[in-house]
Structures are given as C-alpha cells and as structure tokens.
C-alpha cells in the first residue's frame, strides 16, 4: 500500500537525500553556502501593581505582557553574516528590506558566488523577494517541506531560543 505514515516517512527521507546530494554538488563547485531564516521570541514584562477599594486589603498582582520580537538572520558555515531584530511580522517586504540592507552593507561581491538556502515560507517564494535575491545571489535553493534539519541556521536558532 502506498499510503500511511511509513510511506510518507520514506518519501520525506528520499527528498532529503536528494537535497543533500544537490548541496554536495554545490560544495564541489566551491560555492559558499548561506543559510537564511527568521524566528520569533517573546519578551515578558512582569510588573507588579497593586490596588484596593477603600477599607479593603491591598491586592498585589503581576501583569504579564508579551512582546514578540522577530529575528532575521543569515549565516554561512563559519559565522553569522548579519541579523536584524524587529517588532514587525515577517512578510515579503521585511525580507526584501533585510536583503537590500545586507547587499548595501556587505557589498554584492560577497554573494555572487554563493548559494542561498531558504525554507519554503510563502513570502520567501514571492516575486518581490526572488527579484531582490536574483540581483546578487548566484543561486537560490529551497529546502524540501518539513525538513528544517537541512537548514543549518535552525541549529543556531535552537541555541538562541
């Protein structure tokens, strides 16, 4: 039978093996691999406040407010090339701005002989983002769906979280 969890697992493993072979070819061609992704973290703000009606005991409560910060990061196999932190939700405009700033600061030459590896987020595949990336990157590869372990930056994020 060609359905069920074991079939899906075997298909996923086959896709990941093919992706590893593709990366190996890029490395053989002396290409630099760059890994990009973004993640969110929450800052908590625990403030104590108190109140009471006249004649009652004071009630002390904690206020919990959360701020979600988004971190956009790109690294190669040796270092973090650049990161930005913001309070905005990540979308294609935010990703385009990140890479445009990156190319201005680092210079386009650093990227022309490199391969950029991204996950399959819909905004990564948008025309706006792809047009910005094509200006500087020699090649852009998307990892297979449900394969975060193929993007080296995920291991860095695990440490940061």
mmCIF file of C-alpha atoms in Angstrom, residues 25-102:
data_model
loop_
_atom_site.group_PDB
_atom_site.id
_atom_site.type_symbol
_atom_site.label_atom_id
_atom_site.label_comp_id
_atom_site.label_asym_id
_atom_site.label_seq_id
_atom_site.Cartn_x
_atom_site.Cartn_y
_atom_site.Cartn_z
ATOM 1 C CA UNK A 25 27.405 19.274 -5.839
ATOM 2 C CA UNK A 26 27.342 22.966 -4.908
ATOM 3 C CA UNK A 27 30.137 22.430 -2.384
ATOM 4 C CA UNK A 28 32.196 20.568 -5.005
ATOM 5 C CA UNK A 29 31.871 23.636 -7.238
ATOM 6 C CA UNK A 30 33.467 25.666 -4.413
ATOM 7 C CA UNK A 31 30.290 27.561 -3.735
ATOM 8 C CA UNK A 32 29.751 29.282 -0.414
ATOM 9 C CA UNK A 33 26.563 28.180 1.287
ATOM 10 C CA UNK A 34 24.466 30.837 3.003
ATOM 11 C CA UNK A 35 21.531 29.911 5.202
ATOM 12 C CA UNK A 36 18.673 32.336 5.889
ATOM 13 C CA UNK A 37 15.628 32.160 8.110
ATOM 14 C CA UNK A 38 13.763 34.074 10.757
ATOM 15 C CA UNK A 39 12.268 33.223 14.126
ATOM 16 C CA UNK A 40 10.290 34.893 16.870
ATOM 17 C CA UNK A 41 10.985 35.175 20.561
ATOM 18 C CA UNK A 42 8.831 36.590 23.327
ATOM 19 C CA UNK A 43 9.994 39.131 25.877
ATOM 20 C CA UNK A 44 7.933 39.015 29.031
ATOM 21 C CA UNK A 45 7.364 42.017 31.177
ATOM 22 C CA UNK A 46 6.454 41.023 34.733
ATOM 23 C CA UNK A 47 5.364 44.177 36.535
ATOM 24 C CA UNK A 48 3.823 44.228 39.966
ATOM 25 C CA UNK A 49 0.946 46.565 40.597
ATOM 26 C CA UNK A 50 -1.459 46.963 43.467
ATOM 27 C CA UNK A 51 -4.935 48.281 44.068
ATOM 28 C CA UNK A 52 -7.618 48.220 46.737
ATOM 29 C CA UNK A 53 -11.097 49.538 47.359
ATOM 30 C CA UNK A 54 -11.368 51.873 50.312
ATOM 31 C CA UNK A 55 -11.341 49.888 53.526
ATOM 32 C CA UNK A 56 -10.079 46.633 51.924
ATOM 33 C CA UNK A 57 -6.681 44.945 51.994
ATOM 34 C CA UNK A 58 -4.252 45.786 49.207
ATOM 35 C CA UNK A 59 -4.196 43.212 46.436
ATOM 36 C CA UNK A 60 -0.829 42.774 44.720
ATOM 37 C CA UNK A 61 -0.974 41.330 41.202
ATOM 38 C CA UNK A 62 1.509 40.645 38.465
ATOM 39 C CA UNK A 63 0.921 41.969 34.999
ATOM 40 C CA UNK A 64 2.253 39.799 32.223
ATOM 41 C CA UNK A 65 2.658 41.460 28.894
ATOM 42 C CA UNK A 66 4.431 39.864 25.971
ATOM 43 C CA UNK A 67 6.359 41.450 23.165
ATOM 44 C CA UNK A 68 7.195 39.271 20.208
ATOM 45 C CA UNK A 69 10.466 40.123 18.547
ATOM 46 C CA UNK A 70 11.336 38.797 15.127
ATOM 47 C CA UNK A 71 14.947 37.993 14.318
ATOM 48 C CA UNK A 72 16.049 37.721 10.701
ATOM 49 C CA UNK A 73 19.429 36.094 10.258
ATOM 50 C CA UNK A 74 21.814 34.899 7.592
ATOM 51 C CA UNK A 75 24.903 32.805 8.212
ATOM 52 C CA UNK A 76 27.404 30.708 6.330
ATOM 53 C CA UNK A 77 29.131 27.587 7.579
ATOM 54 C CA UNK A 78 31.540 29.618 9.747
ATOM 55 C CA UNK A 79 29.819 32.746 11.024
ATOM 56 C CA UNK A 80 26.703 34.846 11.356
ATOM 57 C CA UNK A 81 26.882 37.282 8.463
ATOM 58 C CA UNK A 82 24.099 39.588 9.609
ATOM 59 C CA UNK A 83 20.974 39.698 11.728
ATOM 60 C CA UNK A 84 18.227 42.198 12.423
ATOM 61 C CA UNK A 85 15.623 42.292 15.146
ATOM 62 C CA UNK A 86 12.273 43.991 14.773
ATOM 63 C CA UNK A 87 8.759 44.059 16.171
ATOM 64 C CA UNK A 88 7.031 43.539 12.827
ATOM 65 C CA UNK A 89 5.541 40.374 11.457
ATOM 66 C CA UNK A 90 7.768 38.905 8.789
ATOM 67 C CA UNK A 91 6.468 39.260 5.248
ATOM 68 C CA UNK A 92 7.971 39.704 1.787
ATOM 69 C CA UNK A 93 8.564 43.447 2.313
ATOM 70 C CA UNK A 94 10.519 42.835 5.533
ATOM 71 C CA UNK A 95 12.616 40.095 3.869
ATOM 72 C CA UNK A 96 13.326 42.310 0.827
ATOM 73 C CA UNK A 97 14.421 45.166 3.067
ATOM 74 C CA UNK A 98 16.699 42.827 5.047
ATOM 75 C CA UNK A 99 18.493 41.604 1.906
ATOM 76 C CA UNK A 100 18.712 45.075 0.337
ATOM 77 C CA UNK A 101 20.365 46.355 3.531
ATOM 78 C CA UNK A 102 22.643 43.314 3.567
#
